[in-house]
Coordinates of C-alpha atoms and ligand atoms in Angstrom, one line a residue:
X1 CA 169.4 100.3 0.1
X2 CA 167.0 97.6 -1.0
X3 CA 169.5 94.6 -0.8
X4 CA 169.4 95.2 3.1
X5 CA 166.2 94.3 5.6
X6 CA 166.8 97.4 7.2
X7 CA 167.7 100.5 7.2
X8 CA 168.9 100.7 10.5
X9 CA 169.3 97.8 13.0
X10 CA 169.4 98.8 17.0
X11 CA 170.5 96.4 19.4
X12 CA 169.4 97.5 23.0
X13 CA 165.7 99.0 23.3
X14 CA 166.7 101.5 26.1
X15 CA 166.7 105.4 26.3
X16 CA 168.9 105.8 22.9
X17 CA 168.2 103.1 21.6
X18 CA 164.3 103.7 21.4
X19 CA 164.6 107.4 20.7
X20 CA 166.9 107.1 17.7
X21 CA 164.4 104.1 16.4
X22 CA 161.3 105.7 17.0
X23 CA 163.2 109.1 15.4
X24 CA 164.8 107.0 12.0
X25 CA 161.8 105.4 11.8
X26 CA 159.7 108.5 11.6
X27 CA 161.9 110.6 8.6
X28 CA 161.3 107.2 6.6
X29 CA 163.9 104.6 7.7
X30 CA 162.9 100.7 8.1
X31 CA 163.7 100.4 11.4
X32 CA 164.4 97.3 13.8
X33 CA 165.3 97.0 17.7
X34 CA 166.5 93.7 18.8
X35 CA 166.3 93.5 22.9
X36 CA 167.1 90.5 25.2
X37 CA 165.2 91.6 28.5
X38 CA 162.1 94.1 28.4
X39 CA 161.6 97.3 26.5
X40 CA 162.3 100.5 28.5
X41 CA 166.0 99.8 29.6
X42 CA 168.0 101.0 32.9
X43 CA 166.4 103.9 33.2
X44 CA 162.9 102.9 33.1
X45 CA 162.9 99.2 34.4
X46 CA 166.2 99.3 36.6
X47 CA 167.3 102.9 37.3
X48 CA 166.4 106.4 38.0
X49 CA 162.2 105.7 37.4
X50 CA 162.1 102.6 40.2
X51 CA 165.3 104.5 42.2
X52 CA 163.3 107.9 42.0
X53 CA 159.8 106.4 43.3
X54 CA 162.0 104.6 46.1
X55 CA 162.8 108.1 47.5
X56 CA 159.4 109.3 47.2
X57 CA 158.4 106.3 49.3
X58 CA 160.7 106.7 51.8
X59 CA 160.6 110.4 52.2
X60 CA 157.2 110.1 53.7
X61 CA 158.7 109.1 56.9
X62 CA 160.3 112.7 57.4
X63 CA 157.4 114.2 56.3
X64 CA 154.9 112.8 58.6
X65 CA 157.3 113.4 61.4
X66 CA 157.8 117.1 60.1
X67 CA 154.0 117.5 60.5
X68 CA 153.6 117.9 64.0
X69 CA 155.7 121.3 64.0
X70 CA 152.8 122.2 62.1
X71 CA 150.2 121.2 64.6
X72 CA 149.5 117.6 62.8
X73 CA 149.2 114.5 64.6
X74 CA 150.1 111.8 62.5
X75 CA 149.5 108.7 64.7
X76 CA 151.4 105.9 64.0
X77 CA 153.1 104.9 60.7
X78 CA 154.5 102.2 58.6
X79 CA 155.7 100.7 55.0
X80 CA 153.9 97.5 53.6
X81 CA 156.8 97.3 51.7
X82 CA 155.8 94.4 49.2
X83 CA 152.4 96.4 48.6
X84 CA 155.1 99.1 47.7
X85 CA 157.2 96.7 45.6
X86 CA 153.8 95.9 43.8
X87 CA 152.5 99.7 43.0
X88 CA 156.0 100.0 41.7
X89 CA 156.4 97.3 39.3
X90 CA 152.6 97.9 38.2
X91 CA 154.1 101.4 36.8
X92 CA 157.0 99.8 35.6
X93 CA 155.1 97.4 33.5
X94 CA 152.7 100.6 32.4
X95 CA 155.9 102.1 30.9
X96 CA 157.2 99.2 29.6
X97 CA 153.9 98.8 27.5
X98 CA 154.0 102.6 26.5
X99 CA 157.9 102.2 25.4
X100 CA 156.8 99.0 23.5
X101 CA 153.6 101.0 21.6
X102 CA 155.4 104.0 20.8
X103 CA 157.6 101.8 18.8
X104 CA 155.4 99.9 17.3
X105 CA 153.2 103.4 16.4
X106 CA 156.3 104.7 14.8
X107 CA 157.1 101.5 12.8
X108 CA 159.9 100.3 14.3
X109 CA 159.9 95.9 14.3
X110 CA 161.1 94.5 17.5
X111 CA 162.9 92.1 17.6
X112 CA 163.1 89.9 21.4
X113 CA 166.4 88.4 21.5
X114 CA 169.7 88.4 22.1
X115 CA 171.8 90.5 18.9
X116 CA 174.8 89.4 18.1
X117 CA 176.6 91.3 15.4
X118 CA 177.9 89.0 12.8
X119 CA 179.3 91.5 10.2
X120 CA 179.5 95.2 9.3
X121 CA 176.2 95.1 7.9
X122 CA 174.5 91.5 9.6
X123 CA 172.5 91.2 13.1
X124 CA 172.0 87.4 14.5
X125 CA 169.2 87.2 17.2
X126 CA 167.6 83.6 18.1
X127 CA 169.0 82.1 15.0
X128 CA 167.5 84.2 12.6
X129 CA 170.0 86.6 11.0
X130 CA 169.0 90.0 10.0
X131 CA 171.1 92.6 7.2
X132 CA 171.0 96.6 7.9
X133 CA 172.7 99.2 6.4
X134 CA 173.4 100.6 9.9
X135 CA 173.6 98.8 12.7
X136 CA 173.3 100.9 16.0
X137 CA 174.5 99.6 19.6
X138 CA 173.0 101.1 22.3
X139 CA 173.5 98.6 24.6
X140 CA 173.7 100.3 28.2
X141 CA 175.9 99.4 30.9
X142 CA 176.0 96.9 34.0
X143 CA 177.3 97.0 37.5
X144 CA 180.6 96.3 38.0
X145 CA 181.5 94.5 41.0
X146 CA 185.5 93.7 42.4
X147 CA 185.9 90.0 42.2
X148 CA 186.3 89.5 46.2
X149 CA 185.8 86.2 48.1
X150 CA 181.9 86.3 48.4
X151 CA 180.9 88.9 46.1
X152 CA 178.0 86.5 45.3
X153 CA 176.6 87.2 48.5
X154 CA 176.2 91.2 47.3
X155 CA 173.2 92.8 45.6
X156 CA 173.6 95.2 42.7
X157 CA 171.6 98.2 42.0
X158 CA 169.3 95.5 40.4
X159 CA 168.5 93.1 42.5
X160 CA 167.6 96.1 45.6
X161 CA 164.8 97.5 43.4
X162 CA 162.8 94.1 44.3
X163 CA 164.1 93.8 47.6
X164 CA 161.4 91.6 49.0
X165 CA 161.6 93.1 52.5
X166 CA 163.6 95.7 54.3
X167 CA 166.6 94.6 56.0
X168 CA 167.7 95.7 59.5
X169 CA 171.1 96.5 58.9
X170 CA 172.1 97.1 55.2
X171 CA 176.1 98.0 54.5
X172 CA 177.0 99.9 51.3
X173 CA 180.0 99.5 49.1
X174 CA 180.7 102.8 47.2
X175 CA 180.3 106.3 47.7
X176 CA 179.0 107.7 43.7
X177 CA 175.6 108.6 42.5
X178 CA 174.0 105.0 43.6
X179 CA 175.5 104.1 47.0
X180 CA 174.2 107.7 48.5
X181 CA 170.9 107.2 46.7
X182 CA 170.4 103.9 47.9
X183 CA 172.0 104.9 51.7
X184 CA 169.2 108.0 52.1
X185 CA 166.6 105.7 50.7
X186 CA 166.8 102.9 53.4
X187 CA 167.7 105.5 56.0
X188 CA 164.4 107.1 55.9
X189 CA 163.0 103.8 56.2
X190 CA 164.5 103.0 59.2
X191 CA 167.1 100.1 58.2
X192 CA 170.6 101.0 59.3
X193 CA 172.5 102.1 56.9
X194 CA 176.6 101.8 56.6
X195 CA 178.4 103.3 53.8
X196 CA 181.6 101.5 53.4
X197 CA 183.7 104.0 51.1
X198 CA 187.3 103.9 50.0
X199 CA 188.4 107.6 49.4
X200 CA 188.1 110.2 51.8
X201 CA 184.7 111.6 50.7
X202 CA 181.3 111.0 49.0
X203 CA 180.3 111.8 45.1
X204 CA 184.2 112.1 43.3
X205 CA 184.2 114.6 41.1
X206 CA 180.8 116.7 42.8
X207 CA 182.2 120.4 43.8
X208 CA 183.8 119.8 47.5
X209 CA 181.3 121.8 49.0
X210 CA 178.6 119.7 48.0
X211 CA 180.9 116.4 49.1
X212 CA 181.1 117.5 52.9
X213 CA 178.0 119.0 53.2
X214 CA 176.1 115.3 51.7
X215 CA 178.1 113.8 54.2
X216 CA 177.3 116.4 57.2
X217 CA 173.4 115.5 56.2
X218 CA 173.7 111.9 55.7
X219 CA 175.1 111.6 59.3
X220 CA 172.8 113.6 60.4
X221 CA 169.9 111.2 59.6
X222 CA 172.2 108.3 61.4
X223 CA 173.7 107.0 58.2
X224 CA 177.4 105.9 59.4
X225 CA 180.1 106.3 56.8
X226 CA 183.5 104.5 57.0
X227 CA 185.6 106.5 55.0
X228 CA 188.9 104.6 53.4
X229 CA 188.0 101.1 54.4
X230 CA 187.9 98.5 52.1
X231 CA 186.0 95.2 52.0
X232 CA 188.4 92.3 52.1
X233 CA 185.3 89.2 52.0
X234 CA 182.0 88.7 52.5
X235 CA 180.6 85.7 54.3
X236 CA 177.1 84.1 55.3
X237 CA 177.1 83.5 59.2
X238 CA 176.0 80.6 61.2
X239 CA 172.8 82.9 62.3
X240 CA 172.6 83.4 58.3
X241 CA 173.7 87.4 58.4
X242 CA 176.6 88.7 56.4
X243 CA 179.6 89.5 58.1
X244 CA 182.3 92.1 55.7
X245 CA 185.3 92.2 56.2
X246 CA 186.5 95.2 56.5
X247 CA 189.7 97.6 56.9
X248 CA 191.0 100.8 57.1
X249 CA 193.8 102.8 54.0
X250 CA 196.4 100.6 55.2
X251 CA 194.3 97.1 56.4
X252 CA 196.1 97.1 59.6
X253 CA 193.3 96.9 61.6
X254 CA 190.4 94.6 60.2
X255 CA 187.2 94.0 61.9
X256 CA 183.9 92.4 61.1
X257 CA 180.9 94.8 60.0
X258 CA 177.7 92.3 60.7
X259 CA 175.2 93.5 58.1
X260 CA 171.4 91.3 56.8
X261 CA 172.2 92.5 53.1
X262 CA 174.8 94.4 51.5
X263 CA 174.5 96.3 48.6
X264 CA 177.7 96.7 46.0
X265 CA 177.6 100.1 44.5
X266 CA 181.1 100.3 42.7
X267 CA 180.1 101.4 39.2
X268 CA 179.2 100.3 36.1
X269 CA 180.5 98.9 32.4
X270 CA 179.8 99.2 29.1
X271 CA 177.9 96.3 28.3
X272 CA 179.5 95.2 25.6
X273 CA 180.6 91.5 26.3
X274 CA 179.7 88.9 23.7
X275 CA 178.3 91.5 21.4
X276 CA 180.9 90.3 18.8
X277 CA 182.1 93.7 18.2
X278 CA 185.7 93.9 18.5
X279 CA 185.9 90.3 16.1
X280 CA 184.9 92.7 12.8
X281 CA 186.9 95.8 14.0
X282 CA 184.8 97.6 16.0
X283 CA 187.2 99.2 19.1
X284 CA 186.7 98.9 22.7
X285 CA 188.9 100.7 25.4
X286 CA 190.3 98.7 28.3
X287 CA 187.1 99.3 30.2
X288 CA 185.0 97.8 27.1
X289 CA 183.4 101.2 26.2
X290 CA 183.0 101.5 22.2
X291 CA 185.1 104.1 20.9
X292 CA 183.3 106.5 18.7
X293 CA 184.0 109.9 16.9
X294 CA 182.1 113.3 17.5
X295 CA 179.4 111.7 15.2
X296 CA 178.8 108.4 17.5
X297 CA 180.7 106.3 14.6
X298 CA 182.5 103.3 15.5
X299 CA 186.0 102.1 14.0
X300 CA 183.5 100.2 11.5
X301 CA 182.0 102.4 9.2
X302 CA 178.3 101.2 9.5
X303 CA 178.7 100.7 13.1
X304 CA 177.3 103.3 15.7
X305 CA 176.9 103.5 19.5
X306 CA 175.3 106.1 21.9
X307 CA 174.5 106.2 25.9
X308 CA 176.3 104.0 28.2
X309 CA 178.0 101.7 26.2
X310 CA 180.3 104.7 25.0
X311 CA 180.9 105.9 28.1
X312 CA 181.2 109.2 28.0
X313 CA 178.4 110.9 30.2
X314 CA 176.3 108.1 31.6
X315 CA 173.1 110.3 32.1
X316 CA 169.7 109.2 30.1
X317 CA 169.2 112.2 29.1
X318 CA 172.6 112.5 27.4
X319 CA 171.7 108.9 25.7
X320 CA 168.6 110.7 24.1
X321 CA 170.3 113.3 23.2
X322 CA 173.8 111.4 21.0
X323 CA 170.4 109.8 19.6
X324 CA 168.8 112.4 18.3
X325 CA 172.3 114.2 16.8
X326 CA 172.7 110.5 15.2
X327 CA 170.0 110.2 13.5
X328 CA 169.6 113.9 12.2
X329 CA 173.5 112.8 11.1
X330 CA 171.9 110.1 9.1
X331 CA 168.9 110.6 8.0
X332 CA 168.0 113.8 7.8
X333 CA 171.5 114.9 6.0
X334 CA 172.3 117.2 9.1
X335 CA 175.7 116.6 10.5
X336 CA 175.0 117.3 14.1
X337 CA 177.9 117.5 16.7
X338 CA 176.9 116.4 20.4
X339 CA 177.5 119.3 22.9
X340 CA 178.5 117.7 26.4
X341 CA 178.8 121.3 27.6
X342 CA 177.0 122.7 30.9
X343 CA 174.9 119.2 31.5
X344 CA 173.1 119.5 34.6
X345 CA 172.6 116.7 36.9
X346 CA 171.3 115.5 39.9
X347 CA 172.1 113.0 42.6
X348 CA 168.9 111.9 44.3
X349 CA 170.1 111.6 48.1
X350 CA 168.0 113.0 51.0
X351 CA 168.4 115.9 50.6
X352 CA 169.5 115.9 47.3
X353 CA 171.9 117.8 44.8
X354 CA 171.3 119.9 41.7
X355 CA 174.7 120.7 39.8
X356 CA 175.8 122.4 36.4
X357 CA 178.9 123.3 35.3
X358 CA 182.3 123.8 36.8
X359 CA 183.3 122.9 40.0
X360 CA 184.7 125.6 42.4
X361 CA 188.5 123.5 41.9
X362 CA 187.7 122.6 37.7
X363 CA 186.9 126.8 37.1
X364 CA 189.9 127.2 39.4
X365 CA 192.4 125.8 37.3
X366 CA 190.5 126.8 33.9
X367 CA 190.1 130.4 34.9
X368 CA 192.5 131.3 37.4
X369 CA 190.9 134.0 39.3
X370 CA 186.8 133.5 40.2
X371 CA 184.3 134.7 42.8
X372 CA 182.5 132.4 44.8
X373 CA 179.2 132.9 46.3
X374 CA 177.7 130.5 49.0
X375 CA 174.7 130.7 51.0
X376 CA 173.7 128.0 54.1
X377 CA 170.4 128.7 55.7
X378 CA 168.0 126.6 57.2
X379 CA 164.8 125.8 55.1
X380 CA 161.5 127.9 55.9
X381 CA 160.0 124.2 56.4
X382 CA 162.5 123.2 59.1
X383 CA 162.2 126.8 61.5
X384 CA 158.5 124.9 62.1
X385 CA 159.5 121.1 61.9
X386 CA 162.6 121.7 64.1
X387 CA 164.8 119.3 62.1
X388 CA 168.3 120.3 61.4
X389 CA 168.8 120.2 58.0
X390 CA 170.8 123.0 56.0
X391 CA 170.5 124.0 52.1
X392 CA 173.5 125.0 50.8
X393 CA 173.7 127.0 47.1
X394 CA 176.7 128.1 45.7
X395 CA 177.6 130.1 42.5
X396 CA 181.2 130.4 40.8
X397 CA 181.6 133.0 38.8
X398 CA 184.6 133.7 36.3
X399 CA 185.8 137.1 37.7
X400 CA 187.1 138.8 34.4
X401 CA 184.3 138.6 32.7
X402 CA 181.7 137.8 35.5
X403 CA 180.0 134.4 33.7
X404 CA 178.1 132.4 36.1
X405 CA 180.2 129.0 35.0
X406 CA 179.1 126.5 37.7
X407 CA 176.1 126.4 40.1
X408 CA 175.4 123.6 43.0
X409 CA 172.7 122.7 45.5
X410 CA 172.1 120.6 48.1
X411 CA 168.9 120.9 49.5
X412 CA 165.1 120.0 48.7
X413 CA 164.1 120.5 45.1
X414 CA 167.5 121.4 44.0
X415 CA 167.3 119.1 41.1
X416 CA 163.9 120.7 40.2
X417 CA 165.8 124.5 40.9
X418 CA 168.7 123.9 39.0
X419 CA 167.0 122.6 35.7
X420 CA 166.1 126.0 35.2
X421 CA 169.3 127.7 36.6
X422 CA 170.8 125.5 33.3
X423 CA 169.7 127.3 30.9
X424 CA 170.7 130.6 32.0
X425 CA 174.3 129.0 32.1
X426 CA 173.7 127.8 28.6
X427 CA 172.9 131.4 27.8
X428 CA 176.3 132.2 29.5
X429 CA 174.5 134.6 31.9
X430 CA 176.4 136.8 34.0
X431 CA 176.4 137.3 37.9
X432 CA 175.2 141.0 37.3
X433 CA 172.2 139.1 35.2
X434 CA 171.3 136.5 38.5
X435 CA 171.5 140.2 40.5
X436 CA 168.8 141.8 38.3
X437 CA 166.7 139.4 38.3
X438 CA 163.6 139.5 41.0
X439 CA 163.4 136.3 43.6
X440 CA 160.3 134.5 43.9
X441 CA 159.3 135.0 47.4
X442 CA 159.3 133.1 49.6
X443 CA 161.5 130.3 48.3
X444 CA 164.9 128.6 48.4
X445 CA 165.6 129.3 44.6
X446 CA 165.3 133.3 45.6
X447 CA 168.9 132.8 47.2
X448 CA 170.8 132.1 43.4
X449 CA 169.3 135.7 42.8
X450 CA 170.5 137.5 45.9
X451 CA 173.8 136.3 46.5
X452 CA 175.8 139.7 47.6
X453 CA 179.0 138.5 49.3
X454 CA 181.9 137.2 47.6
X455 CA 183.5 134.6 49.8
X456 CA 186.9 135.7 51.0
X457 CA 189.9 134.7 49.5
X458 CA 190.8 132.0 51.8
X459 CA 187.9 130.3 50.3
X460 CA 189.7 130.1 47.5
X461 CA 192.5 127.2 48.1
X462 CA 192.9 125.2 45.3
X463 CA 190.2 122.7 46.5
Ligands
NDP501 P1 180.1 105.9 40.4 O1 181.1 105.8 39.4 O2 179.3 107.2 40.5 O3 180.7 105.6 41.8 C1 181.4 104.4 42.1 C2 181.8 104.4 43.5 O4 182.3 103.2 43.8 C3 182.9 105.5 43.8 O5 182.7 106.0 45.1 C4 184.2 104.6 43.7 O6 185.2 105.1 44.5 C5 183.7 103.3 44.3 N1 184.4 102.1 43.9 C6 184.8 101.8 42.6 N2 185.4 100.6 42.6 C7 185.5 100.2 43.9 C8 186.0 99.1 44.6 N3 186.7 98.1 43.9 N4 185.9 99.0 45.9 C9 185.3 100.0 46.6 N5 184.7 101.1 46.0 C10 184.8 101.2 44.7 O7 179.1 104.7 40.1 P2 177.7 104.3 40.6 O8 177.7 102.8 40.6 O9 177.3 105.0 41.8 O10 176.8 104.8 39.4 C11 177.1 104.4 38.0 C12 176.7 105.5 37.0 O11 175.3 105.5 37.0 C13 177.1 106.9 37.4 O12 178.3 107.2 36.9 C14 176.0 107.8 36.8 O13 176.4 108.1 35.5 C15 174.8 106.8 36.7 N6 173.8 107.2 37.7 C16 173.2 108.5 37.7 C17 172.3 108.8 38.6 C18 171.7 110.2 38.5 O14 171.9 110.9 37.6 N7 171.0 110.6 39.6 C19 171.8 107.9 39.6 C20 172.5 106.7 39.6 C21 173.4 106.3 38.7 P3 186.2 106.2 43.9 O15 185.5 107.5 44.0 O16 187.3 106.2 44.9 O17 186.6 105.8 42.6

């Protein structure tokens, strides 16, 4: 492989495209990572690690007022918001200096630039053109806004994680993973929050159970959601707030929503524009996701992708892990298969979700006949702190031969719960093996191992 620079050539220094680097580099490969912006990608510099210590931040405010059922007084509190913003990037920056040394401790060259791919085996970045016998594209994905008169006006998921100050009155367009986020987020920190959502319910595709009760807890903490209403146009007022307009399924009856910033939470791309990919071959689907085989390979034969550029399951952990099955495919002589079976996940609204497997309506139509076991109670914390805020767990079970297949939680620490819960799925434990096993008392988790009653059949519409 000596007539090439490299070995293998990465374009997007991100979750994947970092791990299967750092990885390659480390079984002997010359490695290179070409990246436009900084080291660390979504996740780290634009997603779930700013996102996640967002909630922490606002959380507090429940939690001092939850104190005084406990005998606490708090006195008065407030956000300095930038000195927030600040501690926040501060950590950002820390990881973006670890992501850049563990690459450069594992031999990897990075490259700063934008990559352009020039041919099945050549890399252009800043003029200087690079050959590799694999070239890698592990370029992420981007919001994806409608194109509606004033869209301009809109934040992304970006552009809200430097938010310089809080806004009064914030309006939300979506109702996935980041719209609910961002809604429980600003909530708890006392900016009025409108979720502006087109379907009938939150978090499409989440078991229905979870859906309603999001949306029973999300009201609960004032959060108004305008279910199927559409924004028609943004505009800046006179007084120099945003006025949406907005109307219901069938736009009959538009009104104004008056709003200081509104956040555009509609889902994201592949980003794979101007990449030069589908100019030697490589394929796109309509949406602009690279299409890849079981073993991440492109329609070129040196060409590979992982995370969400491929769109398949946009979760960072699932980037790492198409990395890591890549690069024991290449360089280690160890064809590995991803297995996108029984992925947990979580959505990180207040409260939030912990889910794995099959939905109550997915293990439905799989299976046929199932058991389903639910459990609503009201968290030890909240007999004291007197706030009204229900857990809900639920297990569906496969009734012929009693396989716990899917597992879901809404309450606090349910993604923390149902981490572990996943690998007693990925065992393919039974409910008789949940039964036998002792609860840790006193806790919420104790409930997935005492769950007695099957829920009666009505339960059990196709939902
Ligand atoms: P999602 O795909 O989760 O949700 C998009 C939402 O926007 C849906 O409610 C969708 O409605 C709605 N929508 C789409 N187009 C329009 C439109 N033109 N007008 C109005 N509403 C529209 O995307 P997100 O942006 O929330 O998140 C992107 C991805 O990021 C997720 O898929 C997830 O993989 C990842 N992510 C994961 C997190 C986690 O693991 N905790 C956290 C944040 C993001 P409808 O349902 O009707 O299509």
């Amino acid at each position: 492989m000596a007539e090439y620079d490299f070995d293998l050539f990465t374009i997007g220094a991100g979750s994947g495209g970092v791990r299967a680097s750092r990885m390659a580099a480390s079984m002997g490969a010359r490695v290179a990572v070409a990246e436009e912006s900084r080291v660390g990608g979504t996740c780290v510099l634009r997603g779930c690690v700013p996102k996640k210590l967002m909630v922490m931040a606002s959380h507090f405010a429940e939690d001092f007022a939850d104190a005084a059922g406990f005998g606490w007084s708090v006195g008065p509190t407030s956000i300095d918001w930038p000195a927030f913003i600040a501690t926040k990037d501060k950590e950002l920056e820390r990881l973006n200096g670890i992501y850049i040394r563990l690459l450069r401790d594992a031999g990897v060259t990075l490259v700063e630039g934008r990559a352009v791919v020039i041919d099945d085996n050549t890399v252009e970045v800043a003029g200087r053109r690079y050959t590799a016998h694999r070239i890698l594209i592990a370029t992420g994905g981007w919001p994806s806004l409608p194109q509606i008169p004033g869209i301009e006006l809109a934040m992304t998921s970006n552009e809200i994680l430097d938010l310089p100050q809080l806004p009064k009155r914030l309006a939300i367009v979506g109702g996935g993973y980041i719209a609910v986020e961002f809604a429980g987020i600003f909530a708890a920190l006392g900016v009025a929050v409108t979720l502006v959502v087109r379907g009938d319910t939150l978090l499409r595709g989440f078991d229905q159970d979870l859906r309603t009760s999001l949306a029973e807890e999300m009201a609960k903490k004032g959060i108004t959601i305008l279910h199927e209403t559409k924004v028609g146009s943004i505009e800046r007022c006179a007084e120099g707030d945003l006025s949406l307009r907005i109307g219901g399924a069938l736009e009959t009856e538009a009104e104004d929503l008056r709003v200081d910033a509104v956040l555009y939470a509609t889902g994201r791309k592949a980003n794979t524009k101007g990449l030069g990919l589908p100019e030697i071959g490589v394929r796109l689907d309509e949406t602009g996701a690279i299409v890849v085989d079981q073993f991440s390979r492109s329609a070129v034969e040196s060409i590979y992708a992982v995370g969400d550029c491929t769109d398949r399951v946009n979760l960072t952990p699932v980037a790492i892990a198409e990395a890591r099955c890549l690069v024991e495919t290449l360089f280690n002589h160890n064809p590995t298969v991803m297995d996108y079976t029984g992925i947990p996940s979580a959505v990180f609204s207040q409260p939030p979700i912990g889910t794995v497997g099959l939905t109550e309506a997915e293990a439905r139509k799989r299976y046929g006949e199932i058991d389903v076991y639910i459990s609503r109670f009201r968290p030890m914390r909240h007999t004291l702190s007197g706030r009204d805020e229900r857990t809900m767990m639920k297990l569906v079970v496969k009734r012929d031969d009693q396989t716990v297949v899917g597992c879901h939680m809404i309450g606090a620490d349910s993604p923390e719960i149902v981490q572990g819960l996943a690998v007693a799925l990925k065992c393919g434990a039974t409910k008789a093996q949940f039964d036998a096993t002792i609860g840790i008392h006193p806790t919420a988790a104790e409930e997935f191992v005492t769950m007695r009653e099957k829920q009666p059949e009505p339960h059990a519409v196709a939902r």
